[in-house]
Every structure is written in structure tokens, then in C-alpha cells.
Tab-separated table of C-alpha atoms and ligand atoms in Angstrom:
chain	number	residue	atom	x	y	z
R	1	UNK	CA	-67.845	45.411	90.750
R	2	UNK	CA	-68.828	41.801	90.609
R	3	UNK	CA	-67.928	39.542	93.436
R	4	UNK	CA	-68.732	36.027	94.274
R	5	UNK	CA	-67.982	33.807	97.213
R	6	UNK	CA	-66.374	30.504	97.709
R	7	UNK	CA	-68.750	27.681	98.045
R	8	UNK	CA	-69.436	26.680	101.595
R	9	UNK	CA	-70.101	23.025	101.069
R	10	UNK	CA	-67.696	20.958	103.113
R	11	UNK	CA	-69.002	17.423	103.152
R	12	UNK	CA	-67.218	15.801	100.300
R	13	UNK	CA	-69.111	12.952	98.753
R	14	UNK	CA	-66.419	11.886	96.302
R	15	UNK	CA	-67.910	11.382	92.918
R	16	UNK	CA	-67.599	7.863	91.738
R	17	UNK	CA	-68.520	6.045	88.652
R	18	UNK	CA	-71.917	4.515	88.961
R	19	UNK	CA	-75.014	3.859	86.906
R	20	UNK	CA	-75.147	4.959	83.358
R	21	UNK	CA	-77.202	7.912	82.219
R	22	UNK	CA	-77.196	6.965	78.603
R	23	UNK	CA	-77.772	3.830	76.712
R	24	UNK	CA	-76.533	4.524	73.249
R	25	UNK	CA	-76.930	1.702	70.816
R	26	UNK	CA	-73.512	0.686	69.744
R	27	UNK	CA	-72.045	-1.341	66.962
R	28	UNK	CA	-68.562	-2.667	67.169
R	29	UNK	CA	-66.180	-2.007	64.360
R	30	UNK	CA	-62.460	-2.192	64.621
R	31	UNK	CA	-60.241	0.616	63.473
R	32	UNK	CA	-58.348	-0.507	60.445
R	33	UNK	CA	-54.945	0.967	61.236
R	34	UNK	CA	-52.667	-0.402	63.845
R	35	UNK	CA	-51.274	3.003	64.775
R	36	UNK	CA	-54.430	3.981	66.611
R	37	UNK	CA	-53.887	4.835	70.248
R	38	UNK	CA	-57.119	5.147	72.226
R	39	UNK	CA	-57.492	8.280	74.325
R	40	UNK	CA	-57.155	6.499	77.635
R	41	UNK	CA	-53.768	5.124	76.619
R	42	UNK	CA	-52.395	8.392	75.307
R	43	UNK	CA	-50.480	10.642	77.578
R	44	UNK	CA	-49.418	8.073	80.106
R	45	UNK	CA	-46.455	8.901	82.320
R	46	UNK	CA	-43.220	7.619	80.783
R	47	UNK	CA	-42.869	4.618	83.070
R	48	UNK	CA	-46.244	3.208	82.155
R	49	UNK	CA	-46.285	4.174	78.506
R	50	UNK	CA	-47.423	1.274	76.452
R	51	UNK	CA	-46.014	0.601	73.037
R	52	UNK	CA	-47.243	3.249	70.610
R	53	UNK	CA	-49.378	0.869	68.631
R	54	UNK	CA	-51.303	-1.364	70.996
R	55	UNK	CA	-53.121	-4.241	69.399
R	56	UNK	CA	-56.811	-3.654	68.978
R	57	UNK	CA	-58.790	-5.536	71.529
R	58	UNK	CA	-62.374	-5.394	72.551
R	59	UNK	CA	-61.449	-2.810	75.118
R	60	UNK	CA	-60.297	-0.440	72.385
R	61	UNK	CA	-63.105	-1.118	70.013
R	62	UNK	CA	-64.637	1.579	67.918
R	63	UNK	CA	-68.278	2.448	68.216
R	64	UNK	CA	-70.215	3.578	65.225
R	65	UNK	CA	-72.956	6.132	65.134
R	66	UNK	CA	-76.372	4.738	65.551
R	67	UNK	CA	-78.206	7.970	66.127
R	68	UNK	CA	-80.697	9.121	68.675
R	69	UNK	CA	-82.829	8.260	70.514
R	70	UNK	CA	-81.261	6.276	73.294
R	71	UNK	CA	-78.151	8.161	74.110
R	72	UNK	CA	-75.562	10.348	72.631
R	73	UNK	CA	-75.986	10.568	68.898
R	74	UNK	CA	-72.416	9.473	68.337
R	75	UNK	CA	-73.351	6.114	69.675
R	76	UNK	CA	-70.885	5.844	72.515
R	77	UNK	CA	-72.280	4.643	75.743
R	78	UNK	CA	-70.515	5.768	78.856
R	79	UNK	CA	-67.205	4.090	79.520
R	80	UNK	CA	-66.996	1.596	82.284
R	81	UNK	CA	-65.389	2.874	85.414
R	82	UNK	CA	-62.566	0.430	85.023
R	83	UNK	CA	-61.566	1.973	81.781
R	84	UNK	CA	-62.484	-1.103	79.825
R	85	UNK	CA	-64.668	-0.499	76.851
R	86	UNK	CA	-63.214	2.926	76.296
R	87	UNK	CA	-63.430	3.944	72.756
R	88	UNK	CA	-62.261	7.093	71.233
R	89	UNK	CA	-60.977	9.135	68.440
R	90	UNK	CA	-57.722	8.310	66.931
R	91	UNK	CA	-58.573	10.235	63.872
R	92	UNK	CA	-56.262	12.257	61.785
R	93	UNK	CA	-53.693	9.580	61.518
R	94	UNK	CA	-52.888	10.802	58.102
R	95	UNK	CA	-53.609	14.479	57.852
R	96	UNK	CA	-53.130	17.257	60.300
R	97	UNK	CA	-55.285	17.504	63.311
R	98	UNK	CA	-54.970	13.964	64.435
R	99	UNK	CA	-53.006	12.031	66.925
R	100	UNK	CA	-49.868	10.090	66.676
R	101	UNK	CA	-48.686	11.460	63.396
R	102	UNK	CA	-45.947	13.763	62.299
R	103	UNK	CA	-47.806	17.056	62.278
R	104	UNK	CA	-50.769	16.480	64.508
R	105	UNK	CA	-51.724	15.213	67.894
R	106	UNK	CA	-49.563	14.429	70.822
R	107	UNK	CA	-46.497	12.584	69.802
R	108	UNK	CA	-46.353	10.708	73.030
R	109	UNK	CA	-42.608	10.433	72.874
R	110	UNK	CA	-41.847	14.123	72.857
R	111	UNK	CA	-44.943	16.107	73.682
R	112	UNK	CA	-46.353	15.302	77.061
R	113	UNK	CA	-49.389	16.931	78.495
R	114	UNK	CA	-48.693	19.709	80.950
R	115	UNK	CA	-50.517	19.188	84.229
R	116	UNK	CA	-53.191	21.920	84.245
R	117	UNK	CA	-53.694	21.424	87.982
R	118	UNK	CA	-50.105	22.219	88.891
R	119	UNK	CA	-50.764	25.872	89.683
R	120	UNK	CA	-53.988	25.077	91.508
R	121	UNK	CA	-52.022	23.073	94.024
R	122	UNK	CA	-49.670	25.996	94.586
R	123	UNK	CA	-52.626	28.283	95.049
R	124	UNK	CA	-54.268	25.911	97.468
R	125	UNK	CA	-51.249	25.629	99.709
R	126	UNK	CA	-50.368	29.300	99.426
R	127	UNK	CA	-53.763	30.791	100.100
R	128	UNK	CA	-55.993	29.567	102.908
R	129	UNK	CA	-58.961	31.071	101.119
R	130	UNK	CA	-58.777	28.159	98.663
R	131	UNK	CA	-58.494	25.474	101.301
R	132	UNK	CA	-62.145	24.477	101.248
R	133	UNK	CA	-62.894	23.459	97.710
R	134	UNK	CA	-63.441	25.091	94.467
R	135	UNK	CA	-65.206	27.553	93.828
R	136	UNK	CA	-66.937	30.829	93.117
R	137	UNK	CA	-70.294	29.134	93.524
R	138	UNK	CA	-72.380	29.409	96.648
R	139	UNK	CA	-74.284	26.152	96.576
R	140	UNK	CA	-76.503	26.884	99.527
R	141	UNK	CA	-77.968	29.847	97.706
R	142	UNK	CA	-78.218	27.840	94.491
R	143	UNK	CA	-80.095	24.921	96.016
R	144	UNK	CA	-83.524	26.498	95.640
R	145	UNK	CA	-83.043	28.145	92.304
R	146	UNK	CA	-85.953	27.564	89.923
R	147	UNK	CA	-85.085	25.417	86.912
R	148	UNK	CA	-87.568	24.732	84.117
R	149	UNK	CA	-87.000	22.333	81.266
R	150	UNK	CA	-89.421	22.072	78.374
R	151	UNK	CA	-89.417	19.951	75.248
R	152	UNK	CA	-90.083	16.373	74.161
R	153	UNK	CA	-88.971	13.604	76.476
R	154	UNK	CA	-86.787	15.710	78.732
R	155	UNK	CA	-84.209	13.452	80.429
R	156	UNK	CA	-84.493	13.729	84.226
R	157	UNK	CA	-81.872	15.767	86.089
R	158	UNK	CA	-79.262	14.141	88.311
R	159	UNK	CA	-78.428	15.091	91.864
R	160	UNK	CA	-74.836	13.959	91.976
R	161	UNK	CA	-71.949	13.313	89.635
R	162	UNK	CA	-72.031	9.702	90.804
R	163	UNK	CA	-75.368	9.252	89.024
R	164	UNK	CA	-73.747	9.901	85.672
R	165	UNK	CA	-70.991	7.672	84.477
R	166	UNK	CA	-68.647	10.038	82.763
R	167	UNK	CA	-65.763	7.573	82.940
R	168	UNK	CA	-62.934	7.147	85.378
R	169	UNK	CA	-60.592	9.730	83.834
R	170	UNK	CA	-63.223	12.459	83.804
R	171	UNK	CA	-64.405	11.534	87.302
R	172	UNK	CA	-60.833	11.798	88.509
R	173	UNK	CA	-60.602	15.307	87.023
R	174	UNK	CA	-63.893	16.293	88.672
R	175	UNK	CA	-62.315	15.205	91.958
R	176	UNK	CA	-59.153	17.166	91.149
R	177	UNK	CA	-61.318	20.230	90.472
R	178	UNK	CA	-62.874	19.667	93.907
R	179	UNK	CA	-66.362	19.708	92.499
R	180	UNK	CA	-68.495	17.956	95.074
R	181	UNK	CA	-71.901	18.130	93.464
R	182	UNK	CA	-73.305	19.479	90.235
R	183	UNK	CA	-74.729	22.984	90.016
R	184	UNK	CA	-78.365	23.316	88.859
R	185	UNK	CA	-77.383	23.989	85.257
R	186	UNK	CA	-75.072	20.961	85.340
R	187	UNK	CA	-77.719	18.751	86.955
R	188	UNK	CA	-80.012	19.316	83.991
R	189	UNK	CA	-77.647	19.972	81.111
R	190	UNK	CA	-75.364	16.966	81.487
R	191	UNK	CA	-78.096	14.289	81.195
R	192	UNK	CA	-79.743	16.209	78.345
R	193	UNK	CA	-76.475	16.391	76.431
R	194	UNK	CA	-75.452	12.828	77.197
R	195	UNK	CA	-78.798	11.779	75.765
R	196	UNK	CA	-77.746	13.410	72.501
R	197	UNK	CA	-80.311	16.215	72.640
R	198	UNK	CA	-79.885	19.783	71.453
R	199	UNK	CA	-80.225	22.400	74.141
R	200	UNK	CA	-81.100	26.073	74.500
R	201	UNK	CA	-80.160	27.111	78.029
R	202	UNK	CA	-80.762	30.463	79.676
R	203	UNK	CA	-78.345	30.628	82.579
R	204	UNK	CA	-76.393	33.409	84.150
R	205	UNK	CA	-72.702	33.840	84.257
R	206	UNK	CA	-71.037	31.955	87.067
R	207	UNK	CA	-73.629	29.182	87.133
R	208	UNK	CA	-71.185	26.460	86.093
R	209	UNK	CA	-71.981	26.376	82.381
R	210	UNK	CA	-68.452	25.539	81.313
R	211	UNK	CA	-68.471	22.124	82.962
R	212	UNK	CA	-72.088	21.652	81.881
R	213	UNK	CA	-71.136	21.657	78.213
R	214	UNK	CA	-67.561	20.351	78.532
R	215	UNK	CA	-68.300	17.136	80.433
R	216	UNK	CA	-70.674	15.677	77.817
R	217	UNK	CA	-68.414	16.802	74.979
R	218	UNK	CA	-65.300	15.199	76.463
R	219	UNK	CA	-67.174	12.071	77.435
R	220	UNK	CA	-68.770	11.893	73.982
R	221	UNK	CA	-65.418	12.232	72.228
R	222	UNK	CA	-63.881	9.534	74.413
R	223	UNK	CA	-66.725	7.144	73.777
R	224	UNK	CA	-67.769	7.976	70.259
R	225	UNK	CA	-66.626	6.390	67.053
R	226	UNK	CA	-63.077	6.612	65.823
R	227	UNK	CA	-62.853	9.728	63.715
R	228	UNK	CA	-61.549	9.048	60.250
R	229	UNK	CA	-60.173	12.498	59.689
R	230	UNK	CA	-59.355	13.355	56.101
R	231	UNK	CA	-55.760	13.642	55.015
R	232	UNK	CA	-55.287	17.289	54.383
R	233	UNK	CA	-52.139	19.287	54.020
R	234	UNK	CA	-52.234	21.517	57.074
R	235	UNK	CA	-55.926	21.528	57.771
R	236	UNK	CA	-57.096	20.333	61.157
R	237	UNK	CA	-60.450	18.728	61.856
R	238	UNK	CA	-61.766	19.361	65.381
R	239	UNK	CA	-64.645	17.249	66.613
R	240	UNK	CA	-66.128	19.881	68.889
R	241	UNK	CA	-66.334	23.656	68.616
R	242	UNK	CA	-66.980	26.010	71.512
R	243	UNK	CA	-67.644	29.577	70.381
R	244	UNK	CA	-67.312	32.381	72.903
R	245	UNK	CA	-67.458	36.152	72.536
R	246	UNK	CA	-64.143	37.294	73.984
R	247	UNK	CA	-60.536	36.360	74.299
R	248	UNK	CA	-60.843	36.372	78.103
R	249	UNK	CA	-63.794	34.007	78.155
R	250	UNK	CA	-62.165	31.745	75.556
R	251	UNK	CA	-58.990	31.531	77.621
R	252	UNK	CA	-61.049	30.806	80.729
R	253	UNK	CA	-63.021	28.053	78.984
R	254	UNK	CA	-59.811	26.607	77.563
R	255	UNK	CA	-58.191	26.487	80.991
R	256	UNK	CA	-61.200	24.768	82.525
R	257	UNK	CA	-61.612	22.369	79.615
R	258	UNK	CA	-57.950	21.351	79.792
R	259	UNK	CA	-58.483	20.378	83.416
R	260	UNK	CA	-61.583	18.372	82.622
R	261	UNK	CA	-59.803	16.672	79.700
R	262	UNK	CA	-56.543	16.009	81.533
R	263	UNK	CA	-55.236	12.512	80.801
R	264	UNK	CA	-58.297	11.631	78.767
R	265	UNK	CA	-56.360	11.999	75.518
R	266	UNK	CA	-58.823	14.628	74.350
R	267	UNK	CA	-56.887	17.676	73.239
R	268	UNK	CA	-58.272	21.196	73.676
R	269	UNK	CA	-56.891	24.191	71.752
R	270	UNK	CA	-57.873	27.849	71.924
R	271	UNK	CA	-57.819	30.459	69.139
R	272	UNK	CA	-58.764	34.090	69.647
R	273	UNK	CA	-58.254	37.392	67.902
R	274	UNK	CA	-56.020	40.216	69.015
R	275	UNK	CA	-53.051	37.893	69.390
R	276	UNK	CA	-50.517	36.621	66.851
R	277	UNK	CA	-51.933	33.742	64.856
R	278	UNK	CA	-48.703	31.781	64.408
R	279	UNK	CA	-48.517	30.302	67.883
R	280	UNK	CA	-52.187	29.330	67.607
R	281	UNK	CA	-51.500	27.661	64.245
R	282	UNK	CA	-48.662	25.670	65.774
R	283	UNK	CA	-50.921	24.525	68.603
R	284	UNK	CA	-53.573	23.503	66.102
R	285	UNK	CA	-51.055	21.547	64.055
R	286	UNK	CA	-50.221	19.476	67.105
R	287	UNK	CA	-53.785	18.169	67.063
R	288	UNK	CA	-57.166	19.345	68.216
R	289	UNK	CA	-60.296	17.562	69.340
R	290	UNK	CA	-62.040	20.494	71.001
R	291	UNK	CA	-61.504	23.973	69.571
R	292	UNK	CA	-62.430	26.959	71.736
R	293	UNK	CA	-62.572	30.051	69.552
R	294	UNK	CA	-63.828	33.571	69.145
R	295	UNK	CA	-65.884	34.006	65.954
R	296	UNK	CA	-63.616	36.464	64.131
R	297	UNK	CA	-60.427	34.444	64.546
R	298	UNK	CA	-62.205	31.250	63.604
R	299	UNK	CA	-63.479	32.786	60.335
R	300	UNK	CA	-59.883	33.752	59.588
R	301	UNK	CA	-58.690	30.184	60.225
R	302	UNK	CA	-61.485	28.784	58.079
R	303	UNK	CA	-60.715	31.139	55.212
R	304	UNK	CA	-57.061	30.132	55.361
R	305	UNK	CA	-58.237	26.509	55.230
R	306	UNK	CA	-56.293	25.792	58.401
R	307	UNK	CA	-59.428	24.537	60.148
R	308	UNK	CA	-62.241	22.495	58.680
R	309	UNK	CA	-65.527	22.023	60.499
R	310	UNK	CA	-66.641	18.995	58.542
R	311	UNK	CA	-65.995	16.601	61.438
R	312	UNK	CA	-67.808	18.695	64.050
R	313	UNK	CA	-70.034	16.580	66.270
R	314	UNK	CA	-70.564	19.042	69.101
R	315	UNK	CA	-71.169	22.755	68.824
R	316	UNK	CA	-71.516	24.929	71.929
R	317	UNK	CA	-72.166	28.661	71.814
R	318	UNK	CA	-71.452	30.328	75.141
R	319	UNK	CA	-72.877	33.744	75.996
R	320	UNK	CA	-74.666	33.878	72.667
R	321	UNK	CA	-76.460	37.111	73.546
R	322	UNK	CA	-73.160	38.792	74.197
R	323	UNK	CA	-71.785	37.577	70.876
R	324	UNK	CA	-74.762	39.161	69.124
R	325	UNK	CA	-74.382	42.376	71.139
R	326	UNK	CA	-70.799	42.512	69.937
R	327	UNK	CA	-71.946	42.262	66.319
R	328	UNK	CA	-70.768	38.697	65.695
R	329	UNK	CA	-73.990	37.402	64.139
R	330	UNK	CA	-72.645	37.437	60.538
R	331	UNK	CA	-69.521	35.541	61.585
R	332	UNK	CA	-71.515	33.068	63.657
R	333	UNK	CA	-73.917	32.404	60.805
R	334	UNK	CA	-71.025	32.011	58.397
R	335	UNK	CA	-69.336	29.492	60.710
R	336	UNK	CA	-72.450	27.480	61.434
R	337	UNK	CA	-74.385	27.762	58.168
R	338	UNK	CA	-72.054	28.632	55.319
R	339	UNK	CA	-68.902	26.625	55.825
R	340	UNK	CA	-68.549	22.862	55.976
R	341	UNK	CA	-70.084	22.179	59.373
R	342	UNK	CA	-72.597	19.287	59.453
R	343	UNK	CA	-76.219	20.414	59.424
R	344	UNK	CA	-78.248	20.648	62.599
R	345	UNK	CA	-79.533	17.251	63.513
R	346	UNK	CA	-76.252	15.746	62.330
R	347	UNK	CA	-74.305	17.547	65.004
R	348	UNK	CA	-75.268	18.189	68.618
R	349	UNK	CA	-75.737	21.846	69.475
R	350	UNK	CA	-75.874	23.635	72.829
R	351	UNK	CA	-76.754	27.312	72.916
R	352	UNK	CA	-76.197	29.245	76.153
R	353	UNK	CA	-77.420	32.758	76.731
R	354	UNK	CA	-78.242	34.860	79.786
R	355	UNK	CA	-81.153	36.487	77.971
R	356	UNK	CA	-83.619	35.276	75.369
R	357	UNK	CA	-84.393	38.166	73.014
R	358	UNK	CA	-85.846	37.696	69.550
R	359	UNK	CA	-82.430	37.394	67.863
R	360	UNK	CA	-81.461	34.529	70.158
R	361	UNK	CA	-84.826	32.867	69.539
R	362	UNK	CA	-84.059	33.062	65.806
R	363	UNK	CA	-80.612	31.565	66.297
R	364	UNK	CA	-82.148	28.781	68.372
R	365	UNK	CA	-84.686	27.922	65.705
R	366	UNK	CA	-82.040	28.062	62.950
R	367	UNK	CA	-79.268	26.151	64.729
R	368	UNK	CA	-81.067	23.648	66.944
R	369	UNK	CA	-83.056	20.542	66.211
R	370	UNK	CA	-85.899	19.296	68.438
R	371	UNK	CA	-84.277	21.048	71.350
R	372	UNK	CA	-84.901	21.207	75.052
R	373	UNK	CA	-85.347	24.668	76.512
R	374	UNK	CA	-83.844	25.154	79.940
R	375	UNK	CA	-84.137	28.190	82.167
R	376	UNK	CA	-82.079	28.435	85.307
R	377	UNK	CA	-83.241	31.221	87.583
R	378	UNK	CA	-84.848	34.349	86.259
R	379	UNK	CA	-84.037	34.859	82.573
R	380	UNK	CA	-82.085	38.024	81.943
R	381	UNK	CA	-81.175	38.628	85.539
R	382	UNK	CA	-77.685	38.553	86.841
R	383	UNK	CA	-77.271	35.919	89.460
R	384	UNK	CA	-78.405	37.013	92.913
R	385	UNK	CA	-75.043	35.831	94.152
R	386	UNK	CA	-73.278	38.649	92.384
R	387	UNK	CA	-73.207	42.079	93.957
R	388	UNK	CA	-72.964	44.830	91.377
R	389	UNK	CA	-71.730	48.197	92.535
R	390	UNK	CA	-70.397	51.160	90.624
R	391	UNK	CA	-67.629	53.144	92.303
R	392	UNK	CA	-66.152	56.313	90.831
R	393	UNK	CA	-62.499	56.789	91.709
R	394	UNK	CA	-59.621	58.807	90.401
R	395	UNK	CA	-57.333	56.984	88.027
R	396	UNK	CA	-54.477	57.390	90.481
R	397	UNK	CA	-56.538	55.860	93.296
R	398	UNK	CA	-57.594	52.743	91.419
R	399	UNK	CA	-55.118	50.342	92.937
R	400	UNK	CA	-55.379	51.548	96.521
R	401	UNK	CA	-59.171	51.616	96.278
R	402	UNK	CA	-59.202	48.049	95.046
R	403	UNK	CA	-56.912	46.965	97.875
R	404	UNK	CA	-59.220	48.658	100.382
R	405	UNK	CA	-62.203	46.808	98.972
R	406	UNK	CA	-60.423	43.478	99.076
R	407	UNK	CA	-59.242	44.025	102.636
R	408	UNK	CA	-62.722	45.084	103.709
R	409	UNK	CA	-64.170	41.955	102.151
R	410	UNK	CA	-61.679	39.738	103.914
R	411	UNK	CA	-62.199	41.568	107.211
R	412	UNK	CA	-65.911	40.794	106.835
R	413	UNK	CA	-65.072	37.131	106.694
R	414	UNK	CA	-65.808	36.730	102.994
R	415	UNK	CA	-63.191	34.431	101.510
R	416	UNK	CA	-63.231	33.452	97.923
R	417	UNK	CA	-62.218	34.395	94.444
R	418	UNK	CA	-62.708	37.984	93.403
R	419	UNK	CA	-62.567	39.248	89.869
R	420	UNK	CA	-62.575	43.022	89.545
R	421	UNK	CA	-62.903	44.934	86.317
R	422	UNK	CA	-61.872	48.551	86.611
R	423	UNK	CA	-62.630	50.646	83.585
R	424	UNK	CA	-61.886	54.330	83.455
R	425	UNK	CA	-62.013	56.493	80.356
R	426	UNK	CA	-62.311	53.590	78.004
R	427	UNK	CA	-60.572	50.290	78.427
R	428	UNK	CA	-57.987	50.454	81.171
R	429	UNK	CA	-58.743	47.430	83.245
R	430	UNK	CA	-56.698	47.226	86.397
R	431	UNK	CA	-57.245	43.494	86.730
M	1	ATP	N1	-70.057	21.590	90.356
M	1	ATP	C1	-69.182	22.496	90.748
M	1	ATP	N2	-68.679	22.459	92.001
M	1	ATP	C2	-67.803	23.389	92.417
M	1	ATP	N3	-67.353	24.400	91.658
M	1	ATP	C3	-67.820	24.485	90.404
M	1	ATP	C4	-68.762	23.558	89.892
M	1	ATP	N4	-69.034	23.898	88.609
M	1	ATP	C5	-68.310	24.994	88.322
M	1	ATP	N5	-67.584	25.355	89.394
M	1	ATP	C6	-66.683	26.504	89.487
M	1	ATP	O1	-67.508	27.672	89.564
M	1	ATP	C7	-66.903	28.759	88.885
M	1	ATP	C8	-67.864	29.316	87.844
M	1	ATP	O2	-68.119	28.312	86.892
M	1	ATP	P1	-68.101	28.639	85.325
M	1	ATP	O3	-66.949	29.490	84.968
M	1	ATP	O4	-68.286	27.358	84.618
M	1	ATP	O5	-69.428	29.451	85.224
M	1	ATP	P2	-70.011	29.995	83.905
M	1	ATP	O6	-71.471	29.938	84.084
M	1	ATP	O7	-69.452	29.302	82.738
M	1	ATP	O8	-69.483	31.457	83.993
M	1	ATP	P3	-69.029	32.355	82.772
M	1	ATP	O9	-70.281	32.787	82.122
M	1	ATP	O10	-68.269	33.441	83.443
M	1	ATP	O11	-68.182	31.514	81.894
M	1	ATP	C9	-65.609	28.231	88.316
M	1	ATP	O12	-64.572	28.571	89.207
M	1	ATP	C10	-65.800	26.726	88.292
M	1	ATP	O13	-64.591	26.020	88.425
């Protein structure tokens, strides 16, 4: 069983917008259509909703790609903390997959964003174990973890979220998530990604990878150029793709990413196999900026021409070694190399894996361009913060045994989130 403990950090140092970590060269160019609604104006509560087609001002200017070096390759510098200078994607105004149109995006009149933090608040008040702050990460133990970064011109790590200006909306969501300081993988990954660099990162599960790749993606989408998405019947054109091996992990990433993207106007959609496709198609038709997907289901969507990858700017592969173990290499190669995704170098790619066997090394050299190699902790190990124990119990005793373990843990003073996977005679998970 894997367990982890709530983080013990208590001194909140509220993250605030401060100095910029990137300095992308930007060129102003105004979007040509008046229906564009910048991400920071989408999704406002009804009382403060502006007119659907705000006039273009300098604060809603588009930023065109000027390429690395010197910041994110999509050219967007970080937004100012006041919200001024926000740019964003209003793409898809004609075809599916965009905002503010009949089939795609959030029609701000009828489709308001559900607050992804609503249940968190219930959980916090209902369960004293969650009173401290998020999360399953024990920062004290993480403080001294060895991190190595190799490659050309590696951007220096940051020690706090305040050192990176991710923009007011994202900072607010970091506060809502109760993240006080970045984990080691976040400290290194976020500046590397904001600088527009490709990344191969070896980091264990539970190290905070999700935020590490989501923050730069969301920030990049908010600050990058306006996406001129093609008009296409029912095809949607996401700007970022996050591939993950399983339905469970995809759902988990989607839930986290929705929190990080809350009220930024960046829309996150998930698609995974083993579930009916129709609901997922409907979600896609309402607009998608970031698509979280399992490889098999994504190939299906691509073959049906319901998703096009031609506008992809960010590609993240999470738990790449596990995807290969599960036999997904052909699908992954098809998605990345044989469909319409921009070539490496024209997109930004982040590859995460707990281990670094030869197959992953091959993927890295095929998918990444002039990348930075990051190792967090001992490659291939599980994190020292996770206790692994195998217990053999009778099928009929599963539930009571689990309850005993949980009570014993609580009696020992260990409060925190516990995820238990019970598997007996095949796949019969209890939780
Ligand atoms: N900086 C942070 N401060 C506090 N909590 C954090 C921070 N970053 C992540 N967390 C929390 O730590 C937990 C583990 O993070 P996360 O799921 O991102 O790890 P992961 O490495 O992606 O794991 P997995 O491989 O299972 O996806 C989550 O509950 C997440 O909300």
C-alpha cells in the first residue's frame, strides 16, 4: 500500500506576483475580429460580465511568436499582476474548438465555469485532517532532495512562487490550492518551461509534476498569441496536449488542471478510453485549450477527425515509462510523429518519467529539441516518502482490514490523504 502524509509546512508566505522569470520578445498585433474575448474577461460572474465583444485595447493586445531564446517560444511575456497586458487565445471563433461561438468555447451567457474548488471547501471544513494546507507532499523531507539539471543555458531554479510571475489569476488559484512553496520539481521545471525550453524530467510520482507542467502551459496560453483556429466542421484544435497512461491519472490531472485554470479562461477537457465517447465529444465541442488524454482514445478522436493537433504549442507526456510499459508506444508515436502535430522545435515538449530506460531515451531524442535533462531524487526509485507494503488478506476481509489500517494510521498521529489500491485475483480495487 502506498501512503503519503500531509505537508507539515504551516507558515504561509502567500504567493504574490513579483519579478518576471521570462522576457519573451513580443510584437503587438491586434486581433482582427471584434468578437474576441480575452481569457481574463471570460467567465466573469454575471454581475461583472462585460459586454461580449469588448473593444480591443492595448491591454487585450495579441502577442506574436518571436521564438526562443528569451522566454516562452510563443512570445508571451508574463502578464502583469494587475491583469493589464493580458493576452490570450480567442481562437476558434469560426470553427469548433474555440470560444464565443455557437459550437465551441464557453458561451458566457449560458455556460458558466463550475467552481472546481467547491468540494475542497467542503472537505476542508468537514475533515480536520485537511485543515493545514494541501497536500500529500512532505516538504521537510523534500527540502534536501538532490536535483540535477543538465543542458545548455539551464535557467536557474526559483525558491518561491512569488519569484515567477504567473499572472494574478493563476497566483490566485495557487493560493486557493493552498500551495505555499514550490516542490523541487516545480522549482526547476517552471522556469525551464517558461523560458520555452524542452524538458526531460525524471521525477517520482507524488513529486508535484502536475503543477510543474500545468502552470507554464496555462500561463503560456494566457500570454501567447491569439490562436487563429481553422474553421472546421466539428474538429477542435487544442493548444496543449497532456498525454497520460490511464483513465485515473488523466482524471486526476484534469481535476488539478481545472483548478489551476479556474477563471483564467483557459478551458481544460479530458478524454479517456473505457468510457462512452459521446459525452467527451460534447465537452470537446464546447471548446478546448488543454486536452488531457490517454493515447488510445486520442488516436480514436484523431481518426474521426474530431481533434486536430495542428495548433499544438505544448506537449506534455506524463509517466512516459508507464505508457511504454502498457504498450502505448505505437499510439504515442502516431500522435506525435504521424498526425498533424507541429514538429519538435515548433512546439514545446515536456517528457516526464520515473525511470530512464533505453526506450525513454529514444523517445526523448525523437521528441525533444535541445532539451534540459532534470533528475529529481534517485532515478527509478519510488519516493522515500511512500511506504510500500504488501498485505495478503481474504477477499471478505478487505474492507475491515483497510479500516483497521486507516484507524491505526490516525491513532499514530499521521493525518493526511491516503490512497489505497487493493487488488485481489485480478482487478478488484476496493478504492
Ligand atoms: N507546491 C505544492 N504545495 C503543496 N501541495 C502541492 C504542491 N504541488 C503539488 N501539491 C499537491 O501534492 C499532491 C501530489 O502532486 P501531483 O499529483 O502533482 O504529483 P505527481 O508527481 O504529478 O503525482 P502523480 O505521478 O501521481 O501524478 C497533490 O495533492 C497536489 O495538489
